[in-house]
GROMACS .gro file of C-alpha atoms in nm:
model
  305
    1MET     CA    1   0.040   0.069   0.047
    2ASP     CA    2   0.177   0.341  -0.097
    3LEU     CA    3   0.040   0.573   0.099
    4GLY     CA    4   0.236   0.848  -0.157
    5LYS     CA    5   0.064   1.060  -0.266
    6PHE     CA    6  -0.168   1.121   0.039
    7GLU     CA    7   0.102   1.264   0.185
    8GLU     CA    8   0.246   1.440  -0.095
    9ASP     CA    9  -0.067   1.730   0.030
   10ASN     CA   10  -0.209   1.501   0.346
   11SER     CA   11  -0.463   1.849   0.369
   12GLN     CA   12  -0.641   1.675   0.048
   13SER     CA   13  -0.839   1.377   0.035
   14CYS     CA   14  -0.744   1.082  -0.235
   15ARG     CA   15  -0.845   0.761  -0.354
   16LEU     CA   16  -0.574   0.484  -0.347
   17SER     CA   17  -0.650   0.112  -0.501
   18SER     CA   18  -0.475  -0.205  -0.555
   19ALA     CA   19  -0.454  -0.326  -0.900
   20VAL     CA   20  -0.787  -0.473  -1.002
   21PRO     CA   21  -0.772  -0.862  -1.142
   22GLU     CA   22  -0.861  -0.947  -1.438
   23VAL     CA   23  -1.136  -1.231  -1.277
   24CYS     CA   24  -1.273  -0.909  -1.050
   25LYS     CA   25  -1.370  -0.794  -1.449
   26THR     CA   26  -1.510  -1.163  -1.555
   27GLU     CA   27  -1.672  -1.331  -1.304
   28ASP     CA   28  -2.005  -1.229  -1.089
   29CYS     CA   29  -1.826  -1.076  -0.741
   30CYS     CA   30  -1.941  -0.935  -0.363
   31LEU     CA   31  -1.764  -0.619  -0.323
   32GLY     CA   32  -1.819  -0.524   0.139
   33ILE     CA   33  -1.772  -0.122   0.263
   34ASP     CA   34  -1.622  -0.031   0.587
   35GLU     CA   35  -1.458   0.230   0.775
   36ALA     CA   36  -1.193   0.294   0.999
   37GLY     CA   37  -1.234   0.694   1.200
   38ARG     CA   38  -1.484   0.774   1.236
   39GLY     CA   39  -1.512   0.888   1.586
   40PRO     CA   40  -1.160   1.012   1.672
   41VAL     CA   41  -1.033   1.399   1.667
   42LEU     CA   42  -0.709   1.329   1.512
   43GLY     CA   43  -0.640   1.208   1.175
   44PRO     CA   44  -0.879   1.054   0.905
   45MET     CA   45  -1.125   0.925   0.823
   46VAL     CA   46  -1.060   0.588   0.537
   47TYR     CA   47  -1.374   0.389   0.380
   48GLY     CA   48  -1.245   0.109   0.249
   49ILE     CA   49  -1.359  -0.163  -0.021
   50CYS     CA   50  -1.218  -0.508  -0.124
   51TYR     CA   51  -1.391  -0.734  -0.337
   52CYS     CA   52  -1.393  -1.077  -0.499
   53PRO     CA   53  -1.596  -1.326  -0.782
   54ILE     CA   54  -1.806  -1.491  -0.548
   55SER     CA   55  -1.674  -1.829  -0.600
   56LYS     CA   56  -1.329  -1.714  -0.426
   57LYS     CA   57  -1.594  -1.649  -0.100
   58THR     CA   58  -1.425  -1.934   0.041
   59ASP     CA   59  -1.152  -1.848  -0.015
   60LEU     CA   60  -1.165  -1.509   0.137
   61GLN     CA   61  -1.350  -1.732   0.506
   62ASP     CA   62  -1.001  -1.929   0.473
   63LEU     CA   63  -0.818  -1.649   0.493
   64LYS     CA   64  -0.958  -1.593   0.868
   65VAL     CA   65  -1.028  -1.218   0.835
   66ALA     CA   66  -1.238  -1.057   1.120
   67ASP     CA   67  -1.374  -0.754   1.184
   68SER     CA   68  -1.040  -0.476   1.227
   69LYS     CA   69  -1.151  -0.431   1.646
   70THR     CA   70  -1.064  -0.780   1.740
   71LEU     CA   71  -0.787  -0.772   1.540
   72SER     CA   72  -0.383  -0.661   1.709
   73GLU     CA   73  -0.166  -0.321   1.503
   74VAL     CA   74   0.038  -0.698   1.416
   75GLU     CA   75  -0.359  -0.947   1.322
   76ARG     CA   76  -0.453  -0.655   1.112
   77GLU     CA   77  -0.080  -0.594   0.931
   78ASN     CA   78  -0.009  -0.973   0.843
   79LEU     CA   79  -0.439  -1.018   0.725
   80PHE     CA   80  -0.355  -0.703   0.516
   81GLY     CA   81  -0.041  -0.885   0.368
   82GLN     CA   82  -0.212  -1.172   0.286
   83LEU     CA   83  -0.516  -0.974   0.081
   84GLU     CA   84  -0.215  -0.828  -0.062
   85GLU     CA   85  -0.078  -1.186  -0.153
   86ALA     CA   86  -0.386  -1.236  -0.263
   87ASN     CA   87  -0.405  -1.020  -0.553
   88SER     CA   88  -0.527  -1.327  -0.815
   89TYR     CA   89  -0.870  -1.262  -0.780
   90VAL     CA   90  -0.891  -1.021  -0.433
   91GLY     CA   91  -0.892  -0.624  -0.481
   92TRP     CA   92  -0.923  -0.328  -0.257
   93ALA     CA   93  -0.995   0.012  -0.239
   94LEU     CA   94  -0.966   0.368  -0.029
   95HIS     CA   95  -1.098   0.681   0.022
   96ILE     CA   96  -0.850   0.833   0.241
   97LEU     CA   97  -1.089   1.224   0.401
   98SER     CA   98  -0.792   1.479   0.538
   99PRO     CA   99  -0.914   1.630   0.870
  100ASN     CA  100  -0.926   1.919   0.741
  101THR     CA  101  -1.161   1.807   0.506
  102ILE     CA  102  -1.473   1.702   0.757
  103SER     CA  103  -1.419   2.008   0.946
  104THR     CA  104  -1.421   2.216   0.671
  105GLY     CA  105  -1.705   2.087   0.507
  106MET     CA  106  -1.835   2.052   0.853
  107LEU     CA  107  -1.887   2.455   0.981
  108GLN     CA  108  -1.911   2.533   0.599
  109ARG     CA  109  -2.231   2.798   0.512
  110ALA     CA  110  -2.420   2.475   0.353
  111LYS     CA  111  -2.352   2.159   0.661
  112TYR     CA  112  -2.212   1.833   0.505
  113ASN     CA  113  -2.168   1.639   0.796
  114LEU     CA  114  -2.087   1.343   0.842
  115ASN     CA  115  -2.337   1.102   0.772
  116ALA     CA  116  -2.326   1.255   0.502
  117LEU     CA  117  -1.988   1.291   0.382
  118SER     CA  118  -2.037   0.880   0.455
  119HIS     CA  119  -2.241   0.849   0.223
  120ASP     CA  120  -2.133   0.970  -0.042
  121ALA     CA  121  -1.766   0.793   0.014
  122ALA     CA  122  -1.876   0.478   0.030
  123ILE     CA  123  -2.065   0.558  -0.344
  124GLY     CA  124  -1.796   0.721  -0.505
  125LEU     CA  125  -1.611   0.335  -0.370
  126VAL     CA  126  -1.820   0.148  -0.519
  127GLN     CA  127  -1.846   0.426  -0.843
  128TYR     CA  128  -1.474   0.332  -0.898
  129ALA     CA  129  -1.485  -0.053  -0.857
  130LEU     CA  130  -1.791  -0.075  -1.118
  131ASP     CA  131  -1.623   0.212  -1.352
  132CYS     CA  132  -1.268  -0.025  -1.378
  133GLY     CA  133  -1.517  -0.299  -1.433
  134VAL     CA  134  -1.549  -0.465  -1.187
  135GLN     CA  135  -1.871  -0.735  -1.192
  136VAL     CA  136  -2.027  -0.635  -0.865
  137LYS     CA  137  -2.332  -0.818  -0.836
  138GLU     CA  138  -2.354  -0.799  -0.420
  139LEU     CA  139  -2.293  -0.533  -0.169
  140PHE     CA  140  -2.290  -0.564   0.188
  141VAL     CA  141  -2.267  -0.245   0.415
  142ASP     CA  142  -2.231  -0.191   0.757
  143THR     CA  143  -2.472   0.021   0.822
  144VAL     CA  144  -2.442   0.395   0.913
  145GLY     CA  145  -2.739   0.599   0.995
  146PRO     CA  146  -3.103   0.399   0.912
  147ALA     CA  147  -2.967   0.083   0.809
  148GLU     CA  148  -3.309   0.040   0.554
  149LYS     CA  149  -3.352   0.395   0.422
  150TYR     CA  150  -2.963   0.370   0.371
  151GLN     CA  151  -3.086   0.024   0.171
  152GLU     CA  152  -3.246   0.066  -0.030
  153LYS     CA  153  -3.130   0.487  -0.129
  154LEU     CA  154  -2.772   0.207  -0.237
  155SER     CA  155  -3.010  -0.054  -0.436
  156GLN     CA  156  -3.187   0.286  -0.622
  157ARG     CA  157  -2.823   0.420  -0.673
  158PHE     CA  158  -2.670   0.087  -0.778
  159PRO     CA  159  -2.989  -0.138  -0.983
  160GLY     CA  160  -2.860  -0.453  -1.043
  161ILE     CA  161  -2.697  -0.508  -0.750
  162VAL     CA  162  -2.842  -0.724  -0.447
  163VAL     CA  163  -2.758  -0.524  -0.190
  164THR     CA  164  -2.718  -0.567   0.192
  165VAL     CA  165  -2.715  -0.357   0.435
  166ARG     CA  166  -2.636  -0.404   0.829
  167PRO     CA  167  -2.538  -0.357   1.207
  168LYS     CA  168  -2.188  -0.419   1.348
  169ALA     CA  169  -2.190  -0.619   0.944
  170ASP     CA  170  -1.772  -0.605   0.984
  171SER     CA  171  -1.848  -0.965   1.210
  172LEU     CA  172  -2.057  -1.059   1.005
  173PHE     CA  173  -2.004  -1.097   0.627
  174PRO     CA  174  -1.600  -1.193   0.495
  175ILE     CA  175  -1.624  -0.960   0.201
  176VAL     CA  176  -1.660  -0.634   0.535
  177SER     CA  177  -1.435  -0.780   0.738
  178ALA     CA  178  -1.082  -0.730   0.468
  179ALA     CA  179  -1.283  -0.418   0.361
  180SER     CA  180  -1.224  -0.349   0.787
  181ILE     CA  181  -0.913  -0.398   0.788
  182CYS     CA  182  -0.770  -0.226   0.449
  183ALA     CA  183  -0.891   0.083   0.609
  184LYS     CA  184  -0.825   0.023   0.953
  185VAL     CA  185  -0.448  -0.113   0.807
  186SER     CA  186  -0.475   0.203   0.569
  187ARG     CA  187  -0.589   0.528   0.844
  188ASP     CA  188  -0.271   0.309   1.136
  189ARG     CA  189  -0.022   0.338   0.884
  190VAL     CA  190  -0.171   0.731   0.769
  191VAL     CA  191  -0.154   0.877   1.160
  192LYS     CA  192   0.170   0.672   1.252
  193SER     CA  193   0.379   0.811   0.990
  194TRP     CA  194   0.142   1.209   0.940
  195LYS     CA  195   0.429   1.489   0.833
  196PHE     CA  196   0.329   1.844   0.986
  197VAL     CA  197   0.364   2.119   0.769
  198GLU     CA  198   0.306   2.330   1.088
  199ASP     CA  199   0.613   2.465   1.188
  200LEU     CA  200   0.635   2.307   1.564
  201GLY     CA  201   0.945   2.101   1.557
  202GLU     CA  202   0.990   1.774   1.699
  203VAL     CA  203   0.608   1.637   1.700
  204ASP     CA  204   0.517   1.469   2.046
  205THR     CA  205   0.353   1.150   1.899
  206ASP     CA  206   0.191   0.952   2.162
  207TYR     CA  207  -0.077   1.030   2.047
  208GLY     CA  208  -0.276   0.764   2.208
  209SER     CA  209  -0.608   0.652   2.041
  210GLY     CA  210  -0.722   1.004   1.880
  211TYR     CA  211  -1.057   0.917   2.048
  212PRO     CA  212  -1.186   1.260   2.275
  213ASN     CA  213  -1.258   1.088   2.571
  214ASP     CA  214  -0.896   0.982   2.574
  215PRO     CA  215  -0.640   1.103   2.818
  216LYS     CA  216  -0.299   1.111   2.617
  217THR     CA  217  -0.510   1.193   2.365
  218LYS     CA  218  -0.623   1.563   2.544
  219ALA     CA  219  -0.310   1.623   2.710
  220TRP     CA  220  -0.132   1.668   2.334
  221LEU     CA  221  -0.402   1.847   2.254
  222ALA     CA  222  -0.398   2.069   2.520
  223LYS     CA  223  -0.030   2.075   2.455
  224TYR     CA  224  -0.095   2.182   2.098
  225LEU     CA  225  -0.315   2.457   2.140
  226ASP     CA  226  -0.203   2.753   1.944
  227PRO     CA  227  -0.295   3.034   2.128
  228VAL     CA  228  -0.374   3.248   1.782
  229PHE     CA  229  -0.385   2.981   1.513
  230GLY     CA  230  -0.520   2.688   1.689
  231TYR     CA  231  -0.481   2.283   1.581
  232PRO     CA  232  -0.217   2.162   1.323
  233GLN     CA  233  -0.528   2.066   1.128
  234PHE     CA  234  -0.461   1.673   1.182
  235VAL     CA  235  -0.661   1.814   1.474
  236ARG     CA  236  -1.032   1.773   1.316
  237PHE     CA  237  -1.127   2.135   1.500
  238SER     CA  238  -1.494   2.062   1.339
  239TRP     CA  239  -1.509   1.818   1.701
  240SER     CA  240  -1.675   1.982   2.014
  241THR     CA  241  -1.324   1.807   2.244
  242ALA     CA  242  -1.055   2.019   1.963
  243GLN     CA  243  -1.352   2.344   1.989
  244THR     CA  244  -1.381   2.337   2.424
  245ILE     CA  245  -1.020   2.407   2.411
  246MET     CA  246  -0.991   2.657   2.179
  247GLU     CA  247  -1.259   2.835   2.299
  248SER     CA  248  -1.174   2.775   2.671
  249LYS     CA  249  -0.699   2.813   2.601
  250ALA     CA  250  -0.674   3.048   2.295
  251VAL     CA  251  -0.705   3.392   2.241
  252PRO     CA  252  -0.993   3.537   2.189
  253VAL     CA  253  -1.055   3.755   1.838
  254HIS     CA  254  -1.277   4.055   1.795
  255TRP     CA  255  -1.415   4.156   1.352
  256GLU     CA  256  -1.448   4.477   1.282
  257ASP     CA  257  -1.789   4.337   1.133
  258ASP     CA  258  -1.912   4.265   1.429
  259GLU     CA  259  -1.865   4.605   1.578
  260GLN     CA  260  -2.038   4.695   1.183
  261ASP     CA  261  -2.351   4.459   1.239
  262GLY     CA  262  -2.374   4.505   1.572
  263GLU     CA  263  -2.482   4.906   1.481
  264LYS     CA  264  -2.687   4.807   1.183
  265ALA     CA  265  -2.824   4.632   1.400
  266ALA     CA  266  -2.906   4.958   1.643
  267ALA     CA  267  -2.990   5.123   1.349
  268LYS     CA  268  -3.219   4.897   1.256
  269GLN     CA  269  -3.436   4.881   1.585
  270ASN     CA  270  -3.451   5.259   1.589
  271CYS     CA  271  -3.612   5.263   1.204
  272ALA     CA  272  -3.954   5.121   1.075
  273SER     CA  273  -4.063   4.867   0.916
  274MET     CA  274  -4.186   4.896   0.552
  275LEU     CA  275  -4.487   4.657   0.629
  276SER     CA  276  -4.556   4.967   0.911
  277TYR     CA  277  -4.651   5.229   0.600
  278PHE     CA  278  -4.901   4.906   0.532
  279SER     CA  279  -5.050   4.958   0.818
  280ARG     CA  280  -5.360   5.163   0.957
  281LYS     CA  281  -5.241   5.292   1.274
  282LYS     CA  282  -5.185   5.585   1.193
  283PRO     CA  283  -4.737   5.625   1.276
  284GLU     CA  284  -4.569   5.916   1.523
  285SER     CA  285  -4.542   6.152   1.236
  286ALA     CA  286  -4.932   6.215   1.177
  287GLY     CA  287  -4.905   6.604   1.336
  288ARG     CA  288  -4.681   6.746   1.096
  289GLU     CA  289  -4.715   6.975   0.867
  290PRO     CA  290  -4.745   6.804   0.484
  291HIS     CA  291  -4.565   6.895   0.244
  292ARG     CA  292  -4.644   7.215   0.063
  293TYR     CA  293  -4.724   6.994  -0.239
  294PHE     CA  294  -4.982   6.920  -0.100
  295ALA     CA  295  -5.108   7.116   0.134
  296GLU     CA  296  -5.164   7.369  -0.167
  297ARG     CA  297  -5.289   7.089  -0.386
  298ARG     CA  298  -5.586   6.965  -0.087
  299LEU     CA  299  -5.403   6.614  -0.131
  300GLU     CA  300  -5.488   6.442   0.251
  301THR     CA  301  -5.401   6.134   0.326
  302VAL     CA  302  -5.641   5.780   0.254
  303GLU     CA  303  -5.670   5.599   0.617
  304ASN     CA  304  -5.933   5.382   0.507
  305LEU     CA  305  -6.042   5.215   0.117
   0.00000   0.00000   0.00000
């Protein structure tokens, strides 16, 4: 697995893949989808697919693939090595979503939430496999959100493919377990070899698990907060854990636009609404002398139509 493309610019997301086995272009195939790194405040989220001919399901099962969360790092690496050795009938692809992509999407004006991001990544990988000539006939997916709705969405998007969406699919279907291993191995490698573009000096890489409730992760976040510029792009700054630390320890920023907005709001309070001109109530200025143009022509304000 060559991560060089992502490491060249880890502020952007990218797709990596194996070569497509020729047999996958001629035989009906099953394809599994899973992700790694959905919850951590540090590092990317990786979506992975793995596929093989339906006739080779037993061979895949014989590799003893399992849910990546139940395996040690050494076991995952060994199993990924076996998947690569089985490249005559097994293929994979990854979509590495950078922390920067995740955070900017979640904080932009039109919110791009994590579920939508996940669905789009999964759909994009399936379409990529189809575009590469993989004869996908069965699709197995670990659910994101309600399983029935997700299954219906994928079935409509990929007519002709039998879609199965289940919670804990990575422990139910070997092809999803294989995808889980591919995603987890790549994320672990990316996190371990992360290149900080910010000038932080020698960075302590003892991040802990990266999950918000991990004491080591919290300590790392506290240590590497810049009071003016916030966090390096390794951190998902849209996560509440990071935002809470920034709000309490970073330097407050005052924008001139804030003051202008305040002045506009005050001015608005002192101005009559446009709707007031259509009101039956007499305006406060009704007692003023009319302009001589109206007086000379004996014109009066009509109160009732």
